[in-house]
mmCIF file of C-alpha atoms in Angstrom:
data_model
loop_
_atom_site.group_PDB
_atom_site.id
_atom_site.type_symbol
_atom_site.label_atom_id
_atom_site.label_comp_id
_atom_site.label_asym_id
_atom_site.label_seq_id
_atom_site.Cartn_x
_atom_site.Cartn_y
_atom_site.Cartn_z
ATOM 1 C CA THR A 1 -81.894 175.871 -23.163
ATOM 2 C CA GLY A 2 -81.064 174.821 -19.609
ATOM 3 C CA SER A 3 -83.995 176.710 -18.115
ATOM 4 C CA SER A 4 -86.405 175.361 -20.743
ATOM 5 C CA PHE A 5 -85.207 171.867 -19.843
ATOM 6 C CA ILE A 6 -85.950 172.580 -16.168
ATOM 7 C CA LYS A 7 -89.459 173.785 -17.068
ATOM 8 C CA VAL A 8 -90.147 170.561 -18.936
ATOM 9 C CA VAL A 9 -88.846 168.344 -16.124
ATOM 10 C CA PHE A 10 -90.364 170.133 -13.151
ATOM 11 C CA GLY A 11 -93.316 172.033 -14.625
ATOM 12 C CA LYS A 12 -93.963 175.730 -15.187
ATOM 13 C CA GLN A 13 -95.434 176.398 -11.723
ATOM 14 C CA TRP A 14 -92.158 175.235 -10.176
ATOM 15 C CA TYR A 15 -90.209 177.700 -12.263
ATOM 16 C CA GLN A 16 -90.342 180.808 -10.086
ATOM 17 C CA ARG A 17 -87.337 182.876 -9.259
ATOM 18 C CA ARG A 18 -85.800 185.498 -7.084
ATOM 19 C CA VAL A 19 -82.208 186.398 -6.228
ATOM 20 C CA ARG A 20 -80.534 185.333 -3.026
ATOM 21 C CA ALA A 21 -77.119 184.558 -1.583
ATOM 22 C CA PRO A 22 -75.753 181.054 -2.371
ATOM 23 C CA GLN A 23 -76.092 178.342 0.267
ATOM 24 C CA ASN A 24 -75.684 174.594 0.384
ATOM 25 C CA SER A 25 -78.517 172.368 -0.761
ATOM 26 C CA THR A 26 -78.826 168.775 -1.860
ATOM 27 C CA VAL A 27 -81.151 169.931 -4.600
ATOM 28 C CA TRP A 28 -78.506 172.504 -5.621
ATOM 29 C CA THR A 29 -76.069 169.633 -6.083
ATOM 30 C CA PHE A 30 -78.640 167.917 -8.271
ATOM 31 C CA LEU A 31 -79.004 171.046 -10.397
ATOM 32 C CA PHE A 32 -75.245 171.009 -11.000
ATOM 33 C CA VAL A 33 -75.655 167.576 -12.580
ATOM 34 C CA VAL A 34 -78.641 168.665 -14.672
ATOM 35 C CA SER A 35 -76.905 171.872 -15.732
ATOM 36 C CA ALA A 36 -73.776 169.983 -16.736
ATOM 37 C CA LEU A 37 -75.874 168.075 -19.226
ATOM 38 C CA VAL A 38 -77.720 171.006 -20.754
ATOM 39 C CA CYS A 39 -75.479 174.046 -20.263
ATOM 40 C CA LEU A 40 -74.356 175.704 -23.475
ATOM 41 C CA THR A 41 -71.599 178.223 -23.898
ATOM 42 C CA ASP A 42 -69.299 179.022 -26.736
ATOM 43 C CA GLY A 43 -66.582 176.976 -28.427
ATOM 44 C CA PHE A 44 -62.988 177.559 -29.517
ATOM 45 C CA GLY A 45 -62.269 179.640 -32.610
ATOM 46 C CA CYS A 46 -62.254 183.328 -31.699
ATOM 47 C CA GLN A 47 -63.306 186.453 -33.559
ATOM 48 C CA TYR A 48 -59.819 187.868 -33.007
ATOM 49 C CA GLU A 49 -56.635 186.073 -31.961
ATOM 50 C CA ARG A 50 -53.012 187.113 -32.272
ATOM 51 C CA ASP A 51 -49.581 185.886 -31.196
ATOM 52 C CA LEU A 52 -47.561 188.760 -29.733
ATOM 53 C CA ASP A 53 -43.896 189.516 -30.324
ATOM 54 C CA SER A 54 -41.397 188.045 -27.886
ATOM 55 C CA GLY A 55 -40.877 190.257 -24.836
ATOM 56 C CA THR A 56 -44.183 192.161 -25.161
ATOM 57 C CA THR A 57 -44.946 194.120 -21.992
ATOM 58 C CA GLU A 58 -47.838 196.277 -23.217
ATOM 59 C CA THR A 59 -50.658 195.511 -25.621
ATOM 60 C CA GLN A 60 -54.205 196.532 -26.526
ATOM 61 C CA PHE A 61 -56.926 195.598 -28.989
ATOM 62 C CA ARG A 62 -60.241 197.042 -30.102
ATOM 63 C CA ILE A 63 -63.415 195.128 -29.236
ATOM 64 C CA ARG A 64 -65.940 195.045 -32.057
ATOM 65 C CA PRO A 65 -69.306 193.656 -30.939
ATOM 66 C CA GLN A 66 -70.836 191.270 -33.440
ATOM 67 C CA MET A 67 -74.373 190.893 -34.718
ATOM 68 C CA SER A 68 -76.170 187.597 -34.213
ATOM 69 C CA ARG A 69 -77.932 185.815 -37.046
ATOM 70 C CA ASP A 70 -81.169 187.499 -36.007
ATOM 71 C CA ASN A 71 -79.479 190.938 -36.205
ATOM 72 C CA LYS A 72 -79.073 191.596 -32.499
ATOM 73 C CA PHE A 73 -75.942 193.040 -30.942
ATOM 74 C CA LEU A 74 -74.061 190.460 -28.902
ATOM 75 C CA TRP A 75 -72.237 192.958 -26.708
ATOM 76 C CA ILE A 76 -74.085 192.335 -23.457
ATOM 77 C CA THR A 77 -74.099 188.553 -23.790
ATOM 78 C CA ASN A 78 -71.253 186.309 -22.797
ATOM 79 C CA MET A 79 -67.950 187.322 -24.396
ATOM 80 C CA ASN A 80 -64.431 186.373 -23.316
ATOM 81 C CA MET A 81 -61.114 188.230 -23.500
ATOM 82 C CA PHE A 82 -57.945 186.140 -23.251
ATOM 83 C CA LEU A 83 -54.445 187.214 -22.295
ATOM 84 C CA PHE A 84 -51.642 184.643 -22.159
ATOM 85 C CA GLY A 85 -48.100 185.204 -20.987
ATOM 86 C CA SER A 86 -45.098 183.894 -19.106
ATOM 87 C CA ILE A 87 -43.968 184.673 -15.558
ATOM 88 C CA ASP A 88 -40.179 184.521 -15.125
ATOM 89 C CA ASN A 89 -39.881 186.177 -11.709
ATOM 90 C CA PRO A 90 -42.937 185.689 -9.464
ATOM 91 C CA GLN A 91 -41.278 187.656 -6.659
ATOM 92 C CA ASN A 92 -41.399 190.827 -8.723
ATOM 93 C CA THR A 93 -44.245 190.374 -11.216
ATOM 94 C CA LYS A 94 -47.087 192.878 -11.280
ATOM 95 C CA PHE A 95 -49.374 193.663 -14.214
ATOM 96 C CA GLU A 96 -52.791 195.082 -15.010
ATOM 97 C CA ALA A 97 -55.415 194.389 -17.664
ATOM 98 C CA GLY A 98 -58.903 195.618 -18.324
ATOM 99 C CA PHE A 99 -61.450 197.651 -20.242
ATOM 100 C CA TYR A 100 -61.084 201.232 -21.448
ATOM 101 C CA ASN A 101 -63.274 203.734 -23.236
ATOM 102 C CA ASP A 102 -61.986 203.778 -26.817
ATOM 103 C CA GLU A 103 -62.991 207.423 -27.350
ATOM 104 C CA THR A 104 -61.564 208.988 -24.174
ATOM 105 C CA ASP A 105 -58.951 206.302 -23.346
ATOM 106 C CA GLU A 106 -60.318 206.456 -19.798
ATOM 107 C CA LEU A 107 -60.375 203.389 -17.546
ATOM 108 C CA VAL A 108 -63.694 201.584 -17.164
ATOM 109 C CA TYR A 109 -62.836 198.414 -15.201
ATOM 110 C CA LYS A 110 -59.561 196.534 -14.674
ATOM 111 C CA VAL A 111 -57.738 193.988 -12.535
ATOM 112 C CA ILE A 112 -54.238 194.277 -11.040
ATOM 113 C CA ILE A 113 -52.293 191.058 -10.447
ATOM 114 C CA ASP A 114 -49.570 191.444 -7.806
ATOM 115 C CA CYS A 115 -47.587 188.198 -7.683
ATOM 116 C CA GLN A 116 -45.093 189.500 -5.144
ATOM 117 C CA ASN A 117 -47.882 189.682 -2.569
ATOM 118 C CA SER A 118 -50.071 186.914 -4.064
ATOM 119 C CA ALA A 119 -52.856 189.481 -4.297
ATOM 120 C CA TRP A 120 -55.371 190.846 -6.796
ATOM 121 C CA LYS A 121 -57.673 193.845 -6.852
ATOM 122 C CA THR A 122 -60.190 195.280 -9.293
ATOM 123 C CA MET A 123 -60.638 199.000 -9.942
ATOM 124 C CA TYR A 124 -63.139 201.175 -11.786
ATOM 125 C CA GLN A 125 -63.373 204.781 -12.905
ATOM 126 C CA PRO A 126 -66.236 206.728 -11.264
ATOM 127 C CA LYS A 127 -67.861 209.644 -13.049
ATOM 128 C CA ARG A 128 -65.637 212.047 -11.150
ATOM 129 C CA GLY A 129 -62.276 211.773 -9.444
ATOM 130 C CA ASN A 130 -59.582 209.110 -9.463
ATOM 131 C CA PRO A 131 -60.024 205.360 -10.046
ATOM 132 C CA LYS A 132 -61.485 203.502 -7.071
ATOM 133 C CA ARG A 133 -60.908 200.003 -5.729
ATOM 134 C CA TRP A 134 -63.837 197.645 -6.156
ATOM 135 C CA ARG A 135 -62.884 194.194 -4.813
ATOM 136 C CA SER A 136 -59.640 192.519 -3.715
ATOM 137 C CA GLY A 137 -58.376 189.155 -2.568
ATOM 138 C CA THR A 138 -55.610 186.563 -2.454
ATOM 139 C CA ILE A 139 -54.287 184.582 -5.411
ATOM 140 C CA ASP A 140 -54.671 180.929 -4.434
ATOM 141 C CA GLY A 141 -51.293 179.237 -4.599
ATOM 142 C CA GLY A 142 -49.553 182.433 -5.691
ATOM 143 C CA CYS A 143 -48.077 182.886 -9.167
ATOM 144 C CA PRO A 144 -45.990 179.896 -10.288
ATOM 145 C CA THR A 145 -43.127 180.382 -12.719
ATOM 146 C CA GLY A 146 -44.155 179.607 -16.284
ATOM 147 C CA GLU A 147 -47.225 180.231 -18.445
ATOM 148 C CA PHE A 148 -50.250 182.090 -17.089
ATOM 149 C CA ASP A 149 -53.652 183.019 -18.456
ATOM 150 C CA LEU A 150 -56.030 185.827 -17.592
ATOM 151 C CA ILE A 151 -59.607 185.640 -18.870
ATOM 152 C CA ALA A 152 -62.102 188.492 -18.651
ATOM 153 C CA THR A 153 -65.756 187.502 -19.089
ATOM 154 C CA ILE A 154 -68.398 190.153 -19.657
ATOM 155 C CA GLY A 155 -72.188 190.242 -19.762
ATOM 156 C CA CYS A 156 -74.797 187.541 -19.211
ATOM 157 C CA LEU A 157 -74.879 184.081 -20.697
ATOM 158 C CA ASP A 158 -76.960 184.481 -23.829
ATOM 159 C CA TYR A 159 -78.903 181.263 -23.320
ATOM 160 C CA GLN A 160 -80.264 182.184 -19.886
ATOM 161 C CA ASP A 161 -83.954 182.998 -19.670
ATOM 162 C CA ASP A 162 -83.044 185.364 -16.838
ATOM 163 C CA LEU A 163 -81.667 187.706 -19.491
ATOM 164 C CA HIS A 164 -85.206 188.268 -20.787
ATOM 165 C CA ASP A 165 -87.149 188.015 -17.541
ATOM 166 C CA PRO A 166 -89.154 191.239 -17.029
ATOM 167 C CA SER A 167 -89.668 190.458 -13.322
ATOM 168 C CA TYR A 168 -85.935 190.440 -12.711
ATOM 169 C CA PRO A 169 -83.887 192.035 -15.499
ATOM 170 C CA LEU A 170 -80.247 191.147 -14.992
ATOM 171 C CA PRO A 171 -77.847 194.103 -15.232
ATOM 172 C CA CYS A 172 -75.909 192.494 -18.105
ATOM 173 C CA ALA A 173 -74.325 195.760 -19.203
ATOM 174 C CA ARG A 174 -72.785 196.123 -15.724
ATOM 175 C CA MET A 175 -71.520 192.568 -15.306
ATOM 176 C CA ALA A 176 -67.916 191.382 -15.717
ATOM 177 C CA TYR A 177 -65.348 189.321 -13.860
ATOM 178 C CA PHE A 178 -61.764 188.089 -14.254
ATOM 179 C CA VAL A 179 -60.313 184.575 -14.027
ATOM 180 C CA PHE A 180 -56.573 184.176 -13.312
ATOM 181 C CA ASN A 181 -55.074 180.707 -13.838
ATOM 182 C CA GLY A 182 -58.521 179.218 -13.274
ATOM 183 C CA GLN A 183 -59.404 181.218 -10.147
ATOM 184 C CA VAL A 184 -62.520 183.391 -10.359
ATOM 185 C CA LEU A 185 -61.617 186.801 -8.911
ATOM 186 C CA GLU A 186 -65.030 187.759 -7.609
ATOM 187 C CA HIS A 187 -67.011 188.286 -4.380
ATOM 188 C CA ASP A 188 -70.657 188.808 -3.424
ATOM 189 C CA LEU A 189 -72.154 186.639 -6.112
ATOM 190 C CA GLN A 190 -75.824 186.713 -7.035
ATOM 191 C CA GLN A 191 -77.776 183.546 -7.550
ATOM 192 C CA VAL A 192 -81.203 182.863 -8.983
ATOM 193 C CA GLU A 193 -83.466 180.813 -6.732
ATOM 194 C CA ARG A 194 -86.190 178.719 -8.294
ATOM 195 C CA GLY A 195 -88.763 177.077 -6.085
ATOM 196 C CA TRP A 196 -92.041 175.193 -5.854
ATOM 197 C CA GLY A 197 -93.671 175.034 -2.451
ATOM 198 C CA ILE A 198 -91.103 173.975 0.137
ATOM 199 C CA HIS A 199 -88.631 172.749 -2.506
ATOM 200 C CA THR A 200 -85.841 175.107 -3.508
ATOM 201 C CA VAL A 201 -83.227 174.894 -6.204
ATOM 202 C CA LEU A 202 -80.473 177.465 -6.575
ATOM 203 C CA GLY A 203 -79.732 178.234 -10.200
ATOM 204 C CA SER A 204 -77.028 180.058 -12.109
ATOM 205 C CA MET A 205 -74.563 182.337 -10.372
ATOM 206 C CA TYR A 206 -73.940 185.831 -11.682
ATOM 207 C CA ALA A 207 -71.336 188.477 -11.048
ATOM 208 C CA GLU A 208 -72.615 191.311 -8.938
ATOM 209 C CA GLU A 209 -73.619 194.554 -10.611
ATOM 210 C CA LEU A 210 -70.660 196.867 -11.189
ATOM 211 C CA PRO A 211 -70.802 200.629 -10.596
ATOM 212 C CA VAL A 212 -69.896 201.192 -14.289
ATOM 213 C CA TYR A 213 -71.260 200.148 -17.691
ATOM 214 C CA ILE A 214 -68.923 197.663 -19.356
ATOM 215 C CA ARG A 215 -70.510 198.285 -22.748
ATOM 216 C CA THR A 216 -68.871 201.725 -22.845
ATOM 217 C CA ALA A 217 -65.494 199.965 -23.068
ATOM 218 C CA LYS A 218 -64.487 199.045 -26.598
ATOM 219 C CA THR A 219 -60.748 198.668 -25.891
ATOM 220 C CA PHE A 220 -58.938 196.011 -23.855
ATOM 221 C CA LYS A 221 -55.463 196.895 -22.564
ATOM 222 C CA ALA A 222 -52.734 195.103 -20.612
ATOM 223 C CA ARG A 223 -49.514 196.511 -19.174
ATOM 224 C CA VAL A 224 -46.615 195.135 -17.127
ATOM 225 C CA MET A 225 -46.194 197.320 -14.031
ATOM 226 C CA ARG A 226 -43.110 195.579 -12.602
ATOM 227 C CA GLU A 227 -40.655 193.455 -14.538
ATOM 228 C CA GLY A 228 -40.989 189.702 -14.257
ATOM 229 C CA THR A 229 -43.562 188.797 -16.882
ATOM 230 C CA THR A 230 -44.312 189.198 -20.605
ATOM 231 C CA PHE A 231 -47.404 188.718 -22.771
ATOM 232 C CA ASN A 232 -47.381 186.352 -25.746
ATOM 233 C CA GLN A 233 -50.964 185.901 -26.988
ATOM 234 C CA GLU A 234 -54.347 187.650 -26.947
ATOM 235 C CA ALA A 235 -57.830 186.855 -28.226
ATOM 236 C CA TYR A 236 -61.492 187.718 -27.789
ATOM 237 C CA GLY A 237 -64.921 186.645 -28.928
ATOM 238 C CA LYS A 238 -67.856 184.501 -27.922
ATOM 239 C CA CYS A 239 -65.460 181.598 -27.779
ATOM 240 C CA VAL A 240 -62.831 179.746 -25.823
ATOM 241 C CA GLU A 241 -59.123 179.841 -26.538
ATOM 242 C CA PHE A 242 -56.032 177.907 -25.509
ATOM 243 C CA PRO A 243 -52.303 178.764 -25.669
ATOM 244 C CA THR A 244 -50.753 178.697 -29.141
ATOM 245 C CA SER A 245 -48.176 176.151 -28.007
ATOM 246 C CA LEU A 246 -50.979 173.632 -27.445
ATOM 247 C CA HIS A 247 -51.780 173.531 -31.168
ATOM 248 C CA GLU A 248 -48.996 170.954 -31.219
ATOM 249 C CA ASN A 249 -50.680 168.775 -28.586
ATOM 250 C CA CYS A 250 -54.432 168.232 -28.858
ATOM 251 C CA GLU A 251 -54.682 166.245 -25.644
ATOM 252 C CA ALA A 252 -53.011 169.071 -23.700
ATOM 253 C CA ALA A 253 -55.305 171.625 -25.391
ATOM 254 C CA ARG A 254 -58.340 169.578 -24.400
ATOM 255 C CA GLU A 255 -57.109 169.270 -20.814
ATOM 256 C CA TYR A 256 -56.531 173.024 -20.687
ATOM 257 C CA VAL A 257 -60.081 173.771 -21.842
ATOM 258 C CA LEU A 258 -61.487 171.337 -19.295
ATOM 259 C CA SER A 259 -59.360 172.896 -16.551
ATOM 260 C CA ARG A 260 -61.060 176.224 -17.218
ATOM 261 C CA SER A 261 -64.553 174.739 -17.578
ATOM 262 C CA GLU A 262 -67.469 174.772 -15.186
ATOM 263 C CA TYR A 263 -68.468 171.555 -13.390
ATOM 264 C CA LEU A 264 -65.161 169.753 -13.978
ATOM 265 C CA ASN A 265 -62.604 172.037 -12.423
ATOM 266 C CA SER A 266 -62.207 172.095 -8.657
ATOM 267 C CA ALA A 267 -59.861 175.097 -8.967
ATOM 268 C CA VAL A 268 -62.768 177.225 -10.183
ATOM 269 C CA SER A 269 -64.541 177.930 -6.928
ATOM 270 C CA VAL A 270 -67.734 179.070 -8.661
ATOM 271 C CA PRO A 271 -68.575 176.293 -11.135
ATOM 272 C CA SER A 272 -71.359 178.001 -13.082
ATOM 273 C CA MET A 273 -69.180 181.087 -13.592
ATOM 274 C CA ALA A 274 -66.232 179.495 -15.380
ATOM 275 C CA PRO A 275 -65.905 181.019 -18.857
ATOM 276 C CA MET A 276 -65.884 177.763 -20.842
ATOM 277 C CA SER A 277 -68.145 174.754 -21.210
ATOM 278 C CA MET A 278 -67.084 171.133 -21.076
ATOM 279 C CA LEU A 279 -69.522 170.456 -23.916
ATOM 280 C CA TYR A 280 -67.353 172.423 -26.358
ATOM 281 C CA GLN A 281 -63.812 171.133 -26.353
ATOM 282 C CA PRO A 282 -61.244 170.031 -28.946
ATOM 283 C CA ARG A 283 -61.667 166.478 -30.235
ATOM 284 C CA CYS A 284 -58.406 164.561 -30.636
ATOM 285 C CA ASN A 285 -57.396 161.871 -33.106
ATOM 286 C CA ALA A 286 -58.101 158.441 -31.620
ATOM 287 C CA ASP A 287 -54.866 156.943 -32.949
ATOM 288 C CA ASN A 288 -52.638 159.916 -32.164
ATOM 289 C CA PRO A 289 -53.953 162.182 -29.372
ATOM 290 C CA LEU A 290 -51.271 164.778 -30.136
ATOM 291 C CA ILE A 291 -53.089 165.821 -33.315
ATOM 292 C CA PHE A 292 -56.594 167.216 -33.666
ATOM 293 C CA GLN A 293 -59.418 165.230 -35.190
ATOM 294 C CA THR A 294 -60.251 166.551 -38.663
ATOM 295 C CA GLU A 295 -63.947 166.814 -37.794
ATOM 296 C CA GLN A 296 -64.931 168.973 -34.821
ATOM 297 C CA PRO A 297 -68.688 168.325 -34.409
ATOM 298 C CA SER A 298 -69.385 170.660 -31.483
ATOM 299 C CA VAL A 299 -68.079 174.185 -32.018
ATOM 300 C CA VAL A 300 -69.483 177.696 -31.740
ATOM 301 C CA PRO A 301 -66.735 179.649 -33.524
ATOM 302 C CA ASP A 302 -68.360 183.016 -32.852
ATOM 303 C CA GLY A 303 -71.697 184.632 -32.366
ATOM 304 C CA SER A 304 -74.772 183.428 -30.555
ATOM 305 C CA SER A 305 -75.815 179.783 -30.846
ATOM 306 C CA PHE A 306 -79.441 180.891 -30.552
ATOM 307 C CA VAL A 307 -81.727 182.605 -33.049
ATOM 308 C CA ASN A 308 -85.216 183.666 -32.003
ATOM 309 C CA GLY A 309 -84.971 181.435 -28.952
ATOM 310 C CA GLN A 310 -83.974 178.353 -30.935
ATOM 311 C CA GLY A 311 -80.582 176.718 -30.493
ATOM 312 C CA PHE A 312 -78.546 175.232 -33.305
ATOM 313 C CA ASP A 313 -75.282 173.346 -33.714
ATOM 314 C CA THR A 314 -72.120 174.438 -35.464
ATOM 315 C CA CYS A 315 -69.503 172.034 -36.796
ATOM 316 C CA CYS A 316 -66.111 172.681 -38.385
ATOM 317 C CA CYS A 317 -63.364 170.828 -40.122
ATOM 318 C CA SER A 318 -59.987 171.114 -38.463
ATOM 319 C CA TYR A 319 -56.399 170.907 -39.569
ATOM 320 C CA THR A 320 -54.377 168.450 -37.494
ATOM 321 C CA ASP A 321 -52.907 171.378 -35.530
ATOM 322 C CA GLY A 322 -56.358 172.539 -34.437
ATOM 323 C CA PHE A 323 -56.971 175.538 -36.700
ATOM 324 C CA LEU A 324 -60.595 175.473 -37.817
ATOM 325 C CA ALA A 325 -61.941 175.647 -41.363
ATOM 326 C CA ASP A 326 -65.153 175.180 -43.356
ATOM 327 C CA CYS A 327 -67.550 175.846 -40.478
ATOM 328 C CA ARG A 328 -71.255 175.174 -41.058
ATOM 329 C CA ASN A 329 -74.418 174.938 -38.964
ATOM 330 C CA ASN A 330 -77.766 173.173 -38.974
ATOM 331 C CA LEU A 331 -79.852 176.334 -38.635
ATOM 332 C CA GLY A 332 -83.184 176.140 -40.414
ATOM 333 C CA GLY A 333 -83.376 172.375 -40.494
ATOM 334 C CA ASP A 334 -80.092 171.794 -42.341
ATOM 335 C CA ILE A 335 -78.299 168.564 -41.440
ATOM 336 C CA ASN A 336 -74.726 169.829 -41.859
ATOM 337 C CA CYS A 337 -73.934 168.971 -38.248
ATOM 338 C CA ALA A 338 -75.826 165.738 -37.711
ATOM 339 C CA TYR A 339 -73.830 163.523 -35.364
ATOM 340 C CA ARG A 340 -74.796 160.136 -36.753
ATOM 341 C CA GLY A 341 -75.958 158.415 -39.893
ATOM 342 C CA THR A 342 -75.310 159.406 -43.493
ATOM 343 C CA ALA A 343 -75.078 163.139 -42.774
ATOM 344 C CA TYR A 344 -72.256 162.600 -40.294
ATOM 345 C CA GLU A 345 -70.401 160.399 -42.762
ATOM 346 C CA ASP A 346 -70.724 163.212 -45.314
ATOM 347 C CA PHE A 347 -69.292 165.605 -42.712
ATOM 348 C CA LYS A 348 -66.317 163.306 -42.096
ATOM 349 C CA GLY A 349 -65.747 162.951 -45.822
ATOM 350 C CA ARG A 350 -65.794 166.719 -46.317
ATOM 351 C CA CYS A 351 -63.111 167.128 -43.640
ATOM 352 C CA THR A 352 -60.753 164.433 -44.913
ATOM 353 C CA LYS A 353 -58.699 166.861 -47.015
ATOM 354 C CA TYR A 354 -57.716 168.792 -43.871
ATOM 355 C CA ASN A 355 -55.644 165.866 -42.590
ATOM 356 C CA LEU A 356 -52.463 167.959 -42.406
ATOM 357 C CA PRO A 357 -51.206 170.880 -40.316
ATOM 358 C CA MET A 358 -52.136 174.428 -41.291
ATOM 359 C CA ARG A 359 -48.885 175.807 -39.908
ATOM 360 C CA VAL A 360 -45.686 174.535 -41.507
ATOM 361 C CA PHE A 361 -42.243 175.346 -40.187
ATOM 362 C CA ASP A 362 -40.206 177.147 -42.847
ATOM 363 C CA ALA A 363 -36.489 176.459 -42.386
ATOM 364 C CA ASP A 364 -35.569 179.462 -44.544
ATOM 365 C CA THR A 365 -37.436 181.995 -42.401
ATOM 366 C CA GLY A 366 -37.106 180.105 -39.117
ATOM 367 C CA ARG A 367 -40.785 180.563 -38.324
ATOM 368 C CA TYR A 368 -44.163 178.925 -38.869
ATOM 369 C CA GLU A 369 -45.975 179.898 -42.052
ATOM 370 C CA MET A 370 -49.664 179.448 -42.743
ATOM 371 C CA HIS A 371 -50.496 177.087 -45.595
ATOM 372 C CA PRO A 372 -54.295 176.860 -45.824
ATOM 373 C CA ILE A 373 -55.895 174.479 -48.300
ATOM 374 C CA GLU A 374 -56.963 176.015 -51.583
ATOM 375 C CA ALA A 375 -60.725 176.261 -51.917
#
């Protein structure tokens, strides 16, 4: 993991921590570079994804926490919710999305996007009384006409040692934030400081502790409050997602993922808090960048990429329109996902049969139909 890497490079005595407010540091800049090389988050291919009917203005889905391969619930570790849509009238658009208690249907935590005023605010439900405002701010650049995306990220990153640190237990069950068109909607961030003598390095940033437990919310809802926008796609999981339309253009899908990734995107003001990693991104065909490469060697389709503290790789075959298939991993010493040599050639050979699109346009029905390969 990233923190284990730091321990090896700088020594265990250097690896001490406490939480403090972020501030500039040349060493902090260096840690960005180190973290960019070792940071691990999840890859595309979500637990649940669905295209919504045209003109959808209200939607909801049930969140079902998964079990990791070592039989641990993944609820309080990094999970992303995705909502995609289209804004036709920015001067009128207003919508809300967030987490609700599936048993009582009561609000837990949500965000309201007000394009008319280029503003956002988050709200939560206290134990008694009406919903209360938590944080608010300005939407950078307003809401342009066209496609938008809203990403909700909950919990702690599952690879962080801070998650298991008894001296400073992170409040993972009370941590969540929203990202609108690449802008992190968050204030008062926490940051782990690691130091050795007079040398200080500021580590990962975390959302501040919320006044509510996110784990009580098993339903995600979205609703248009003023006409001007519609929803067209939703997804969730320990994954990344991109708009359905980009399945027809791998290069655009890759650029989208990078634009929402930490370290590479200047629009994300808090690099270590972006919900996607530049290490996990769609690979495109070298001869035709519009189609996806049939072998995707660096994917975490769902679930934790760590078991008993040990990381492992996941690799998948891909149809040329980017829908994944035949995913395997190298857990337990398997070489399914070796990136070079004979094992990688075997991987490429296994994926050759997927050299066609999974979705085929049916002229009779006027819509795309799924045509997966027979096993």
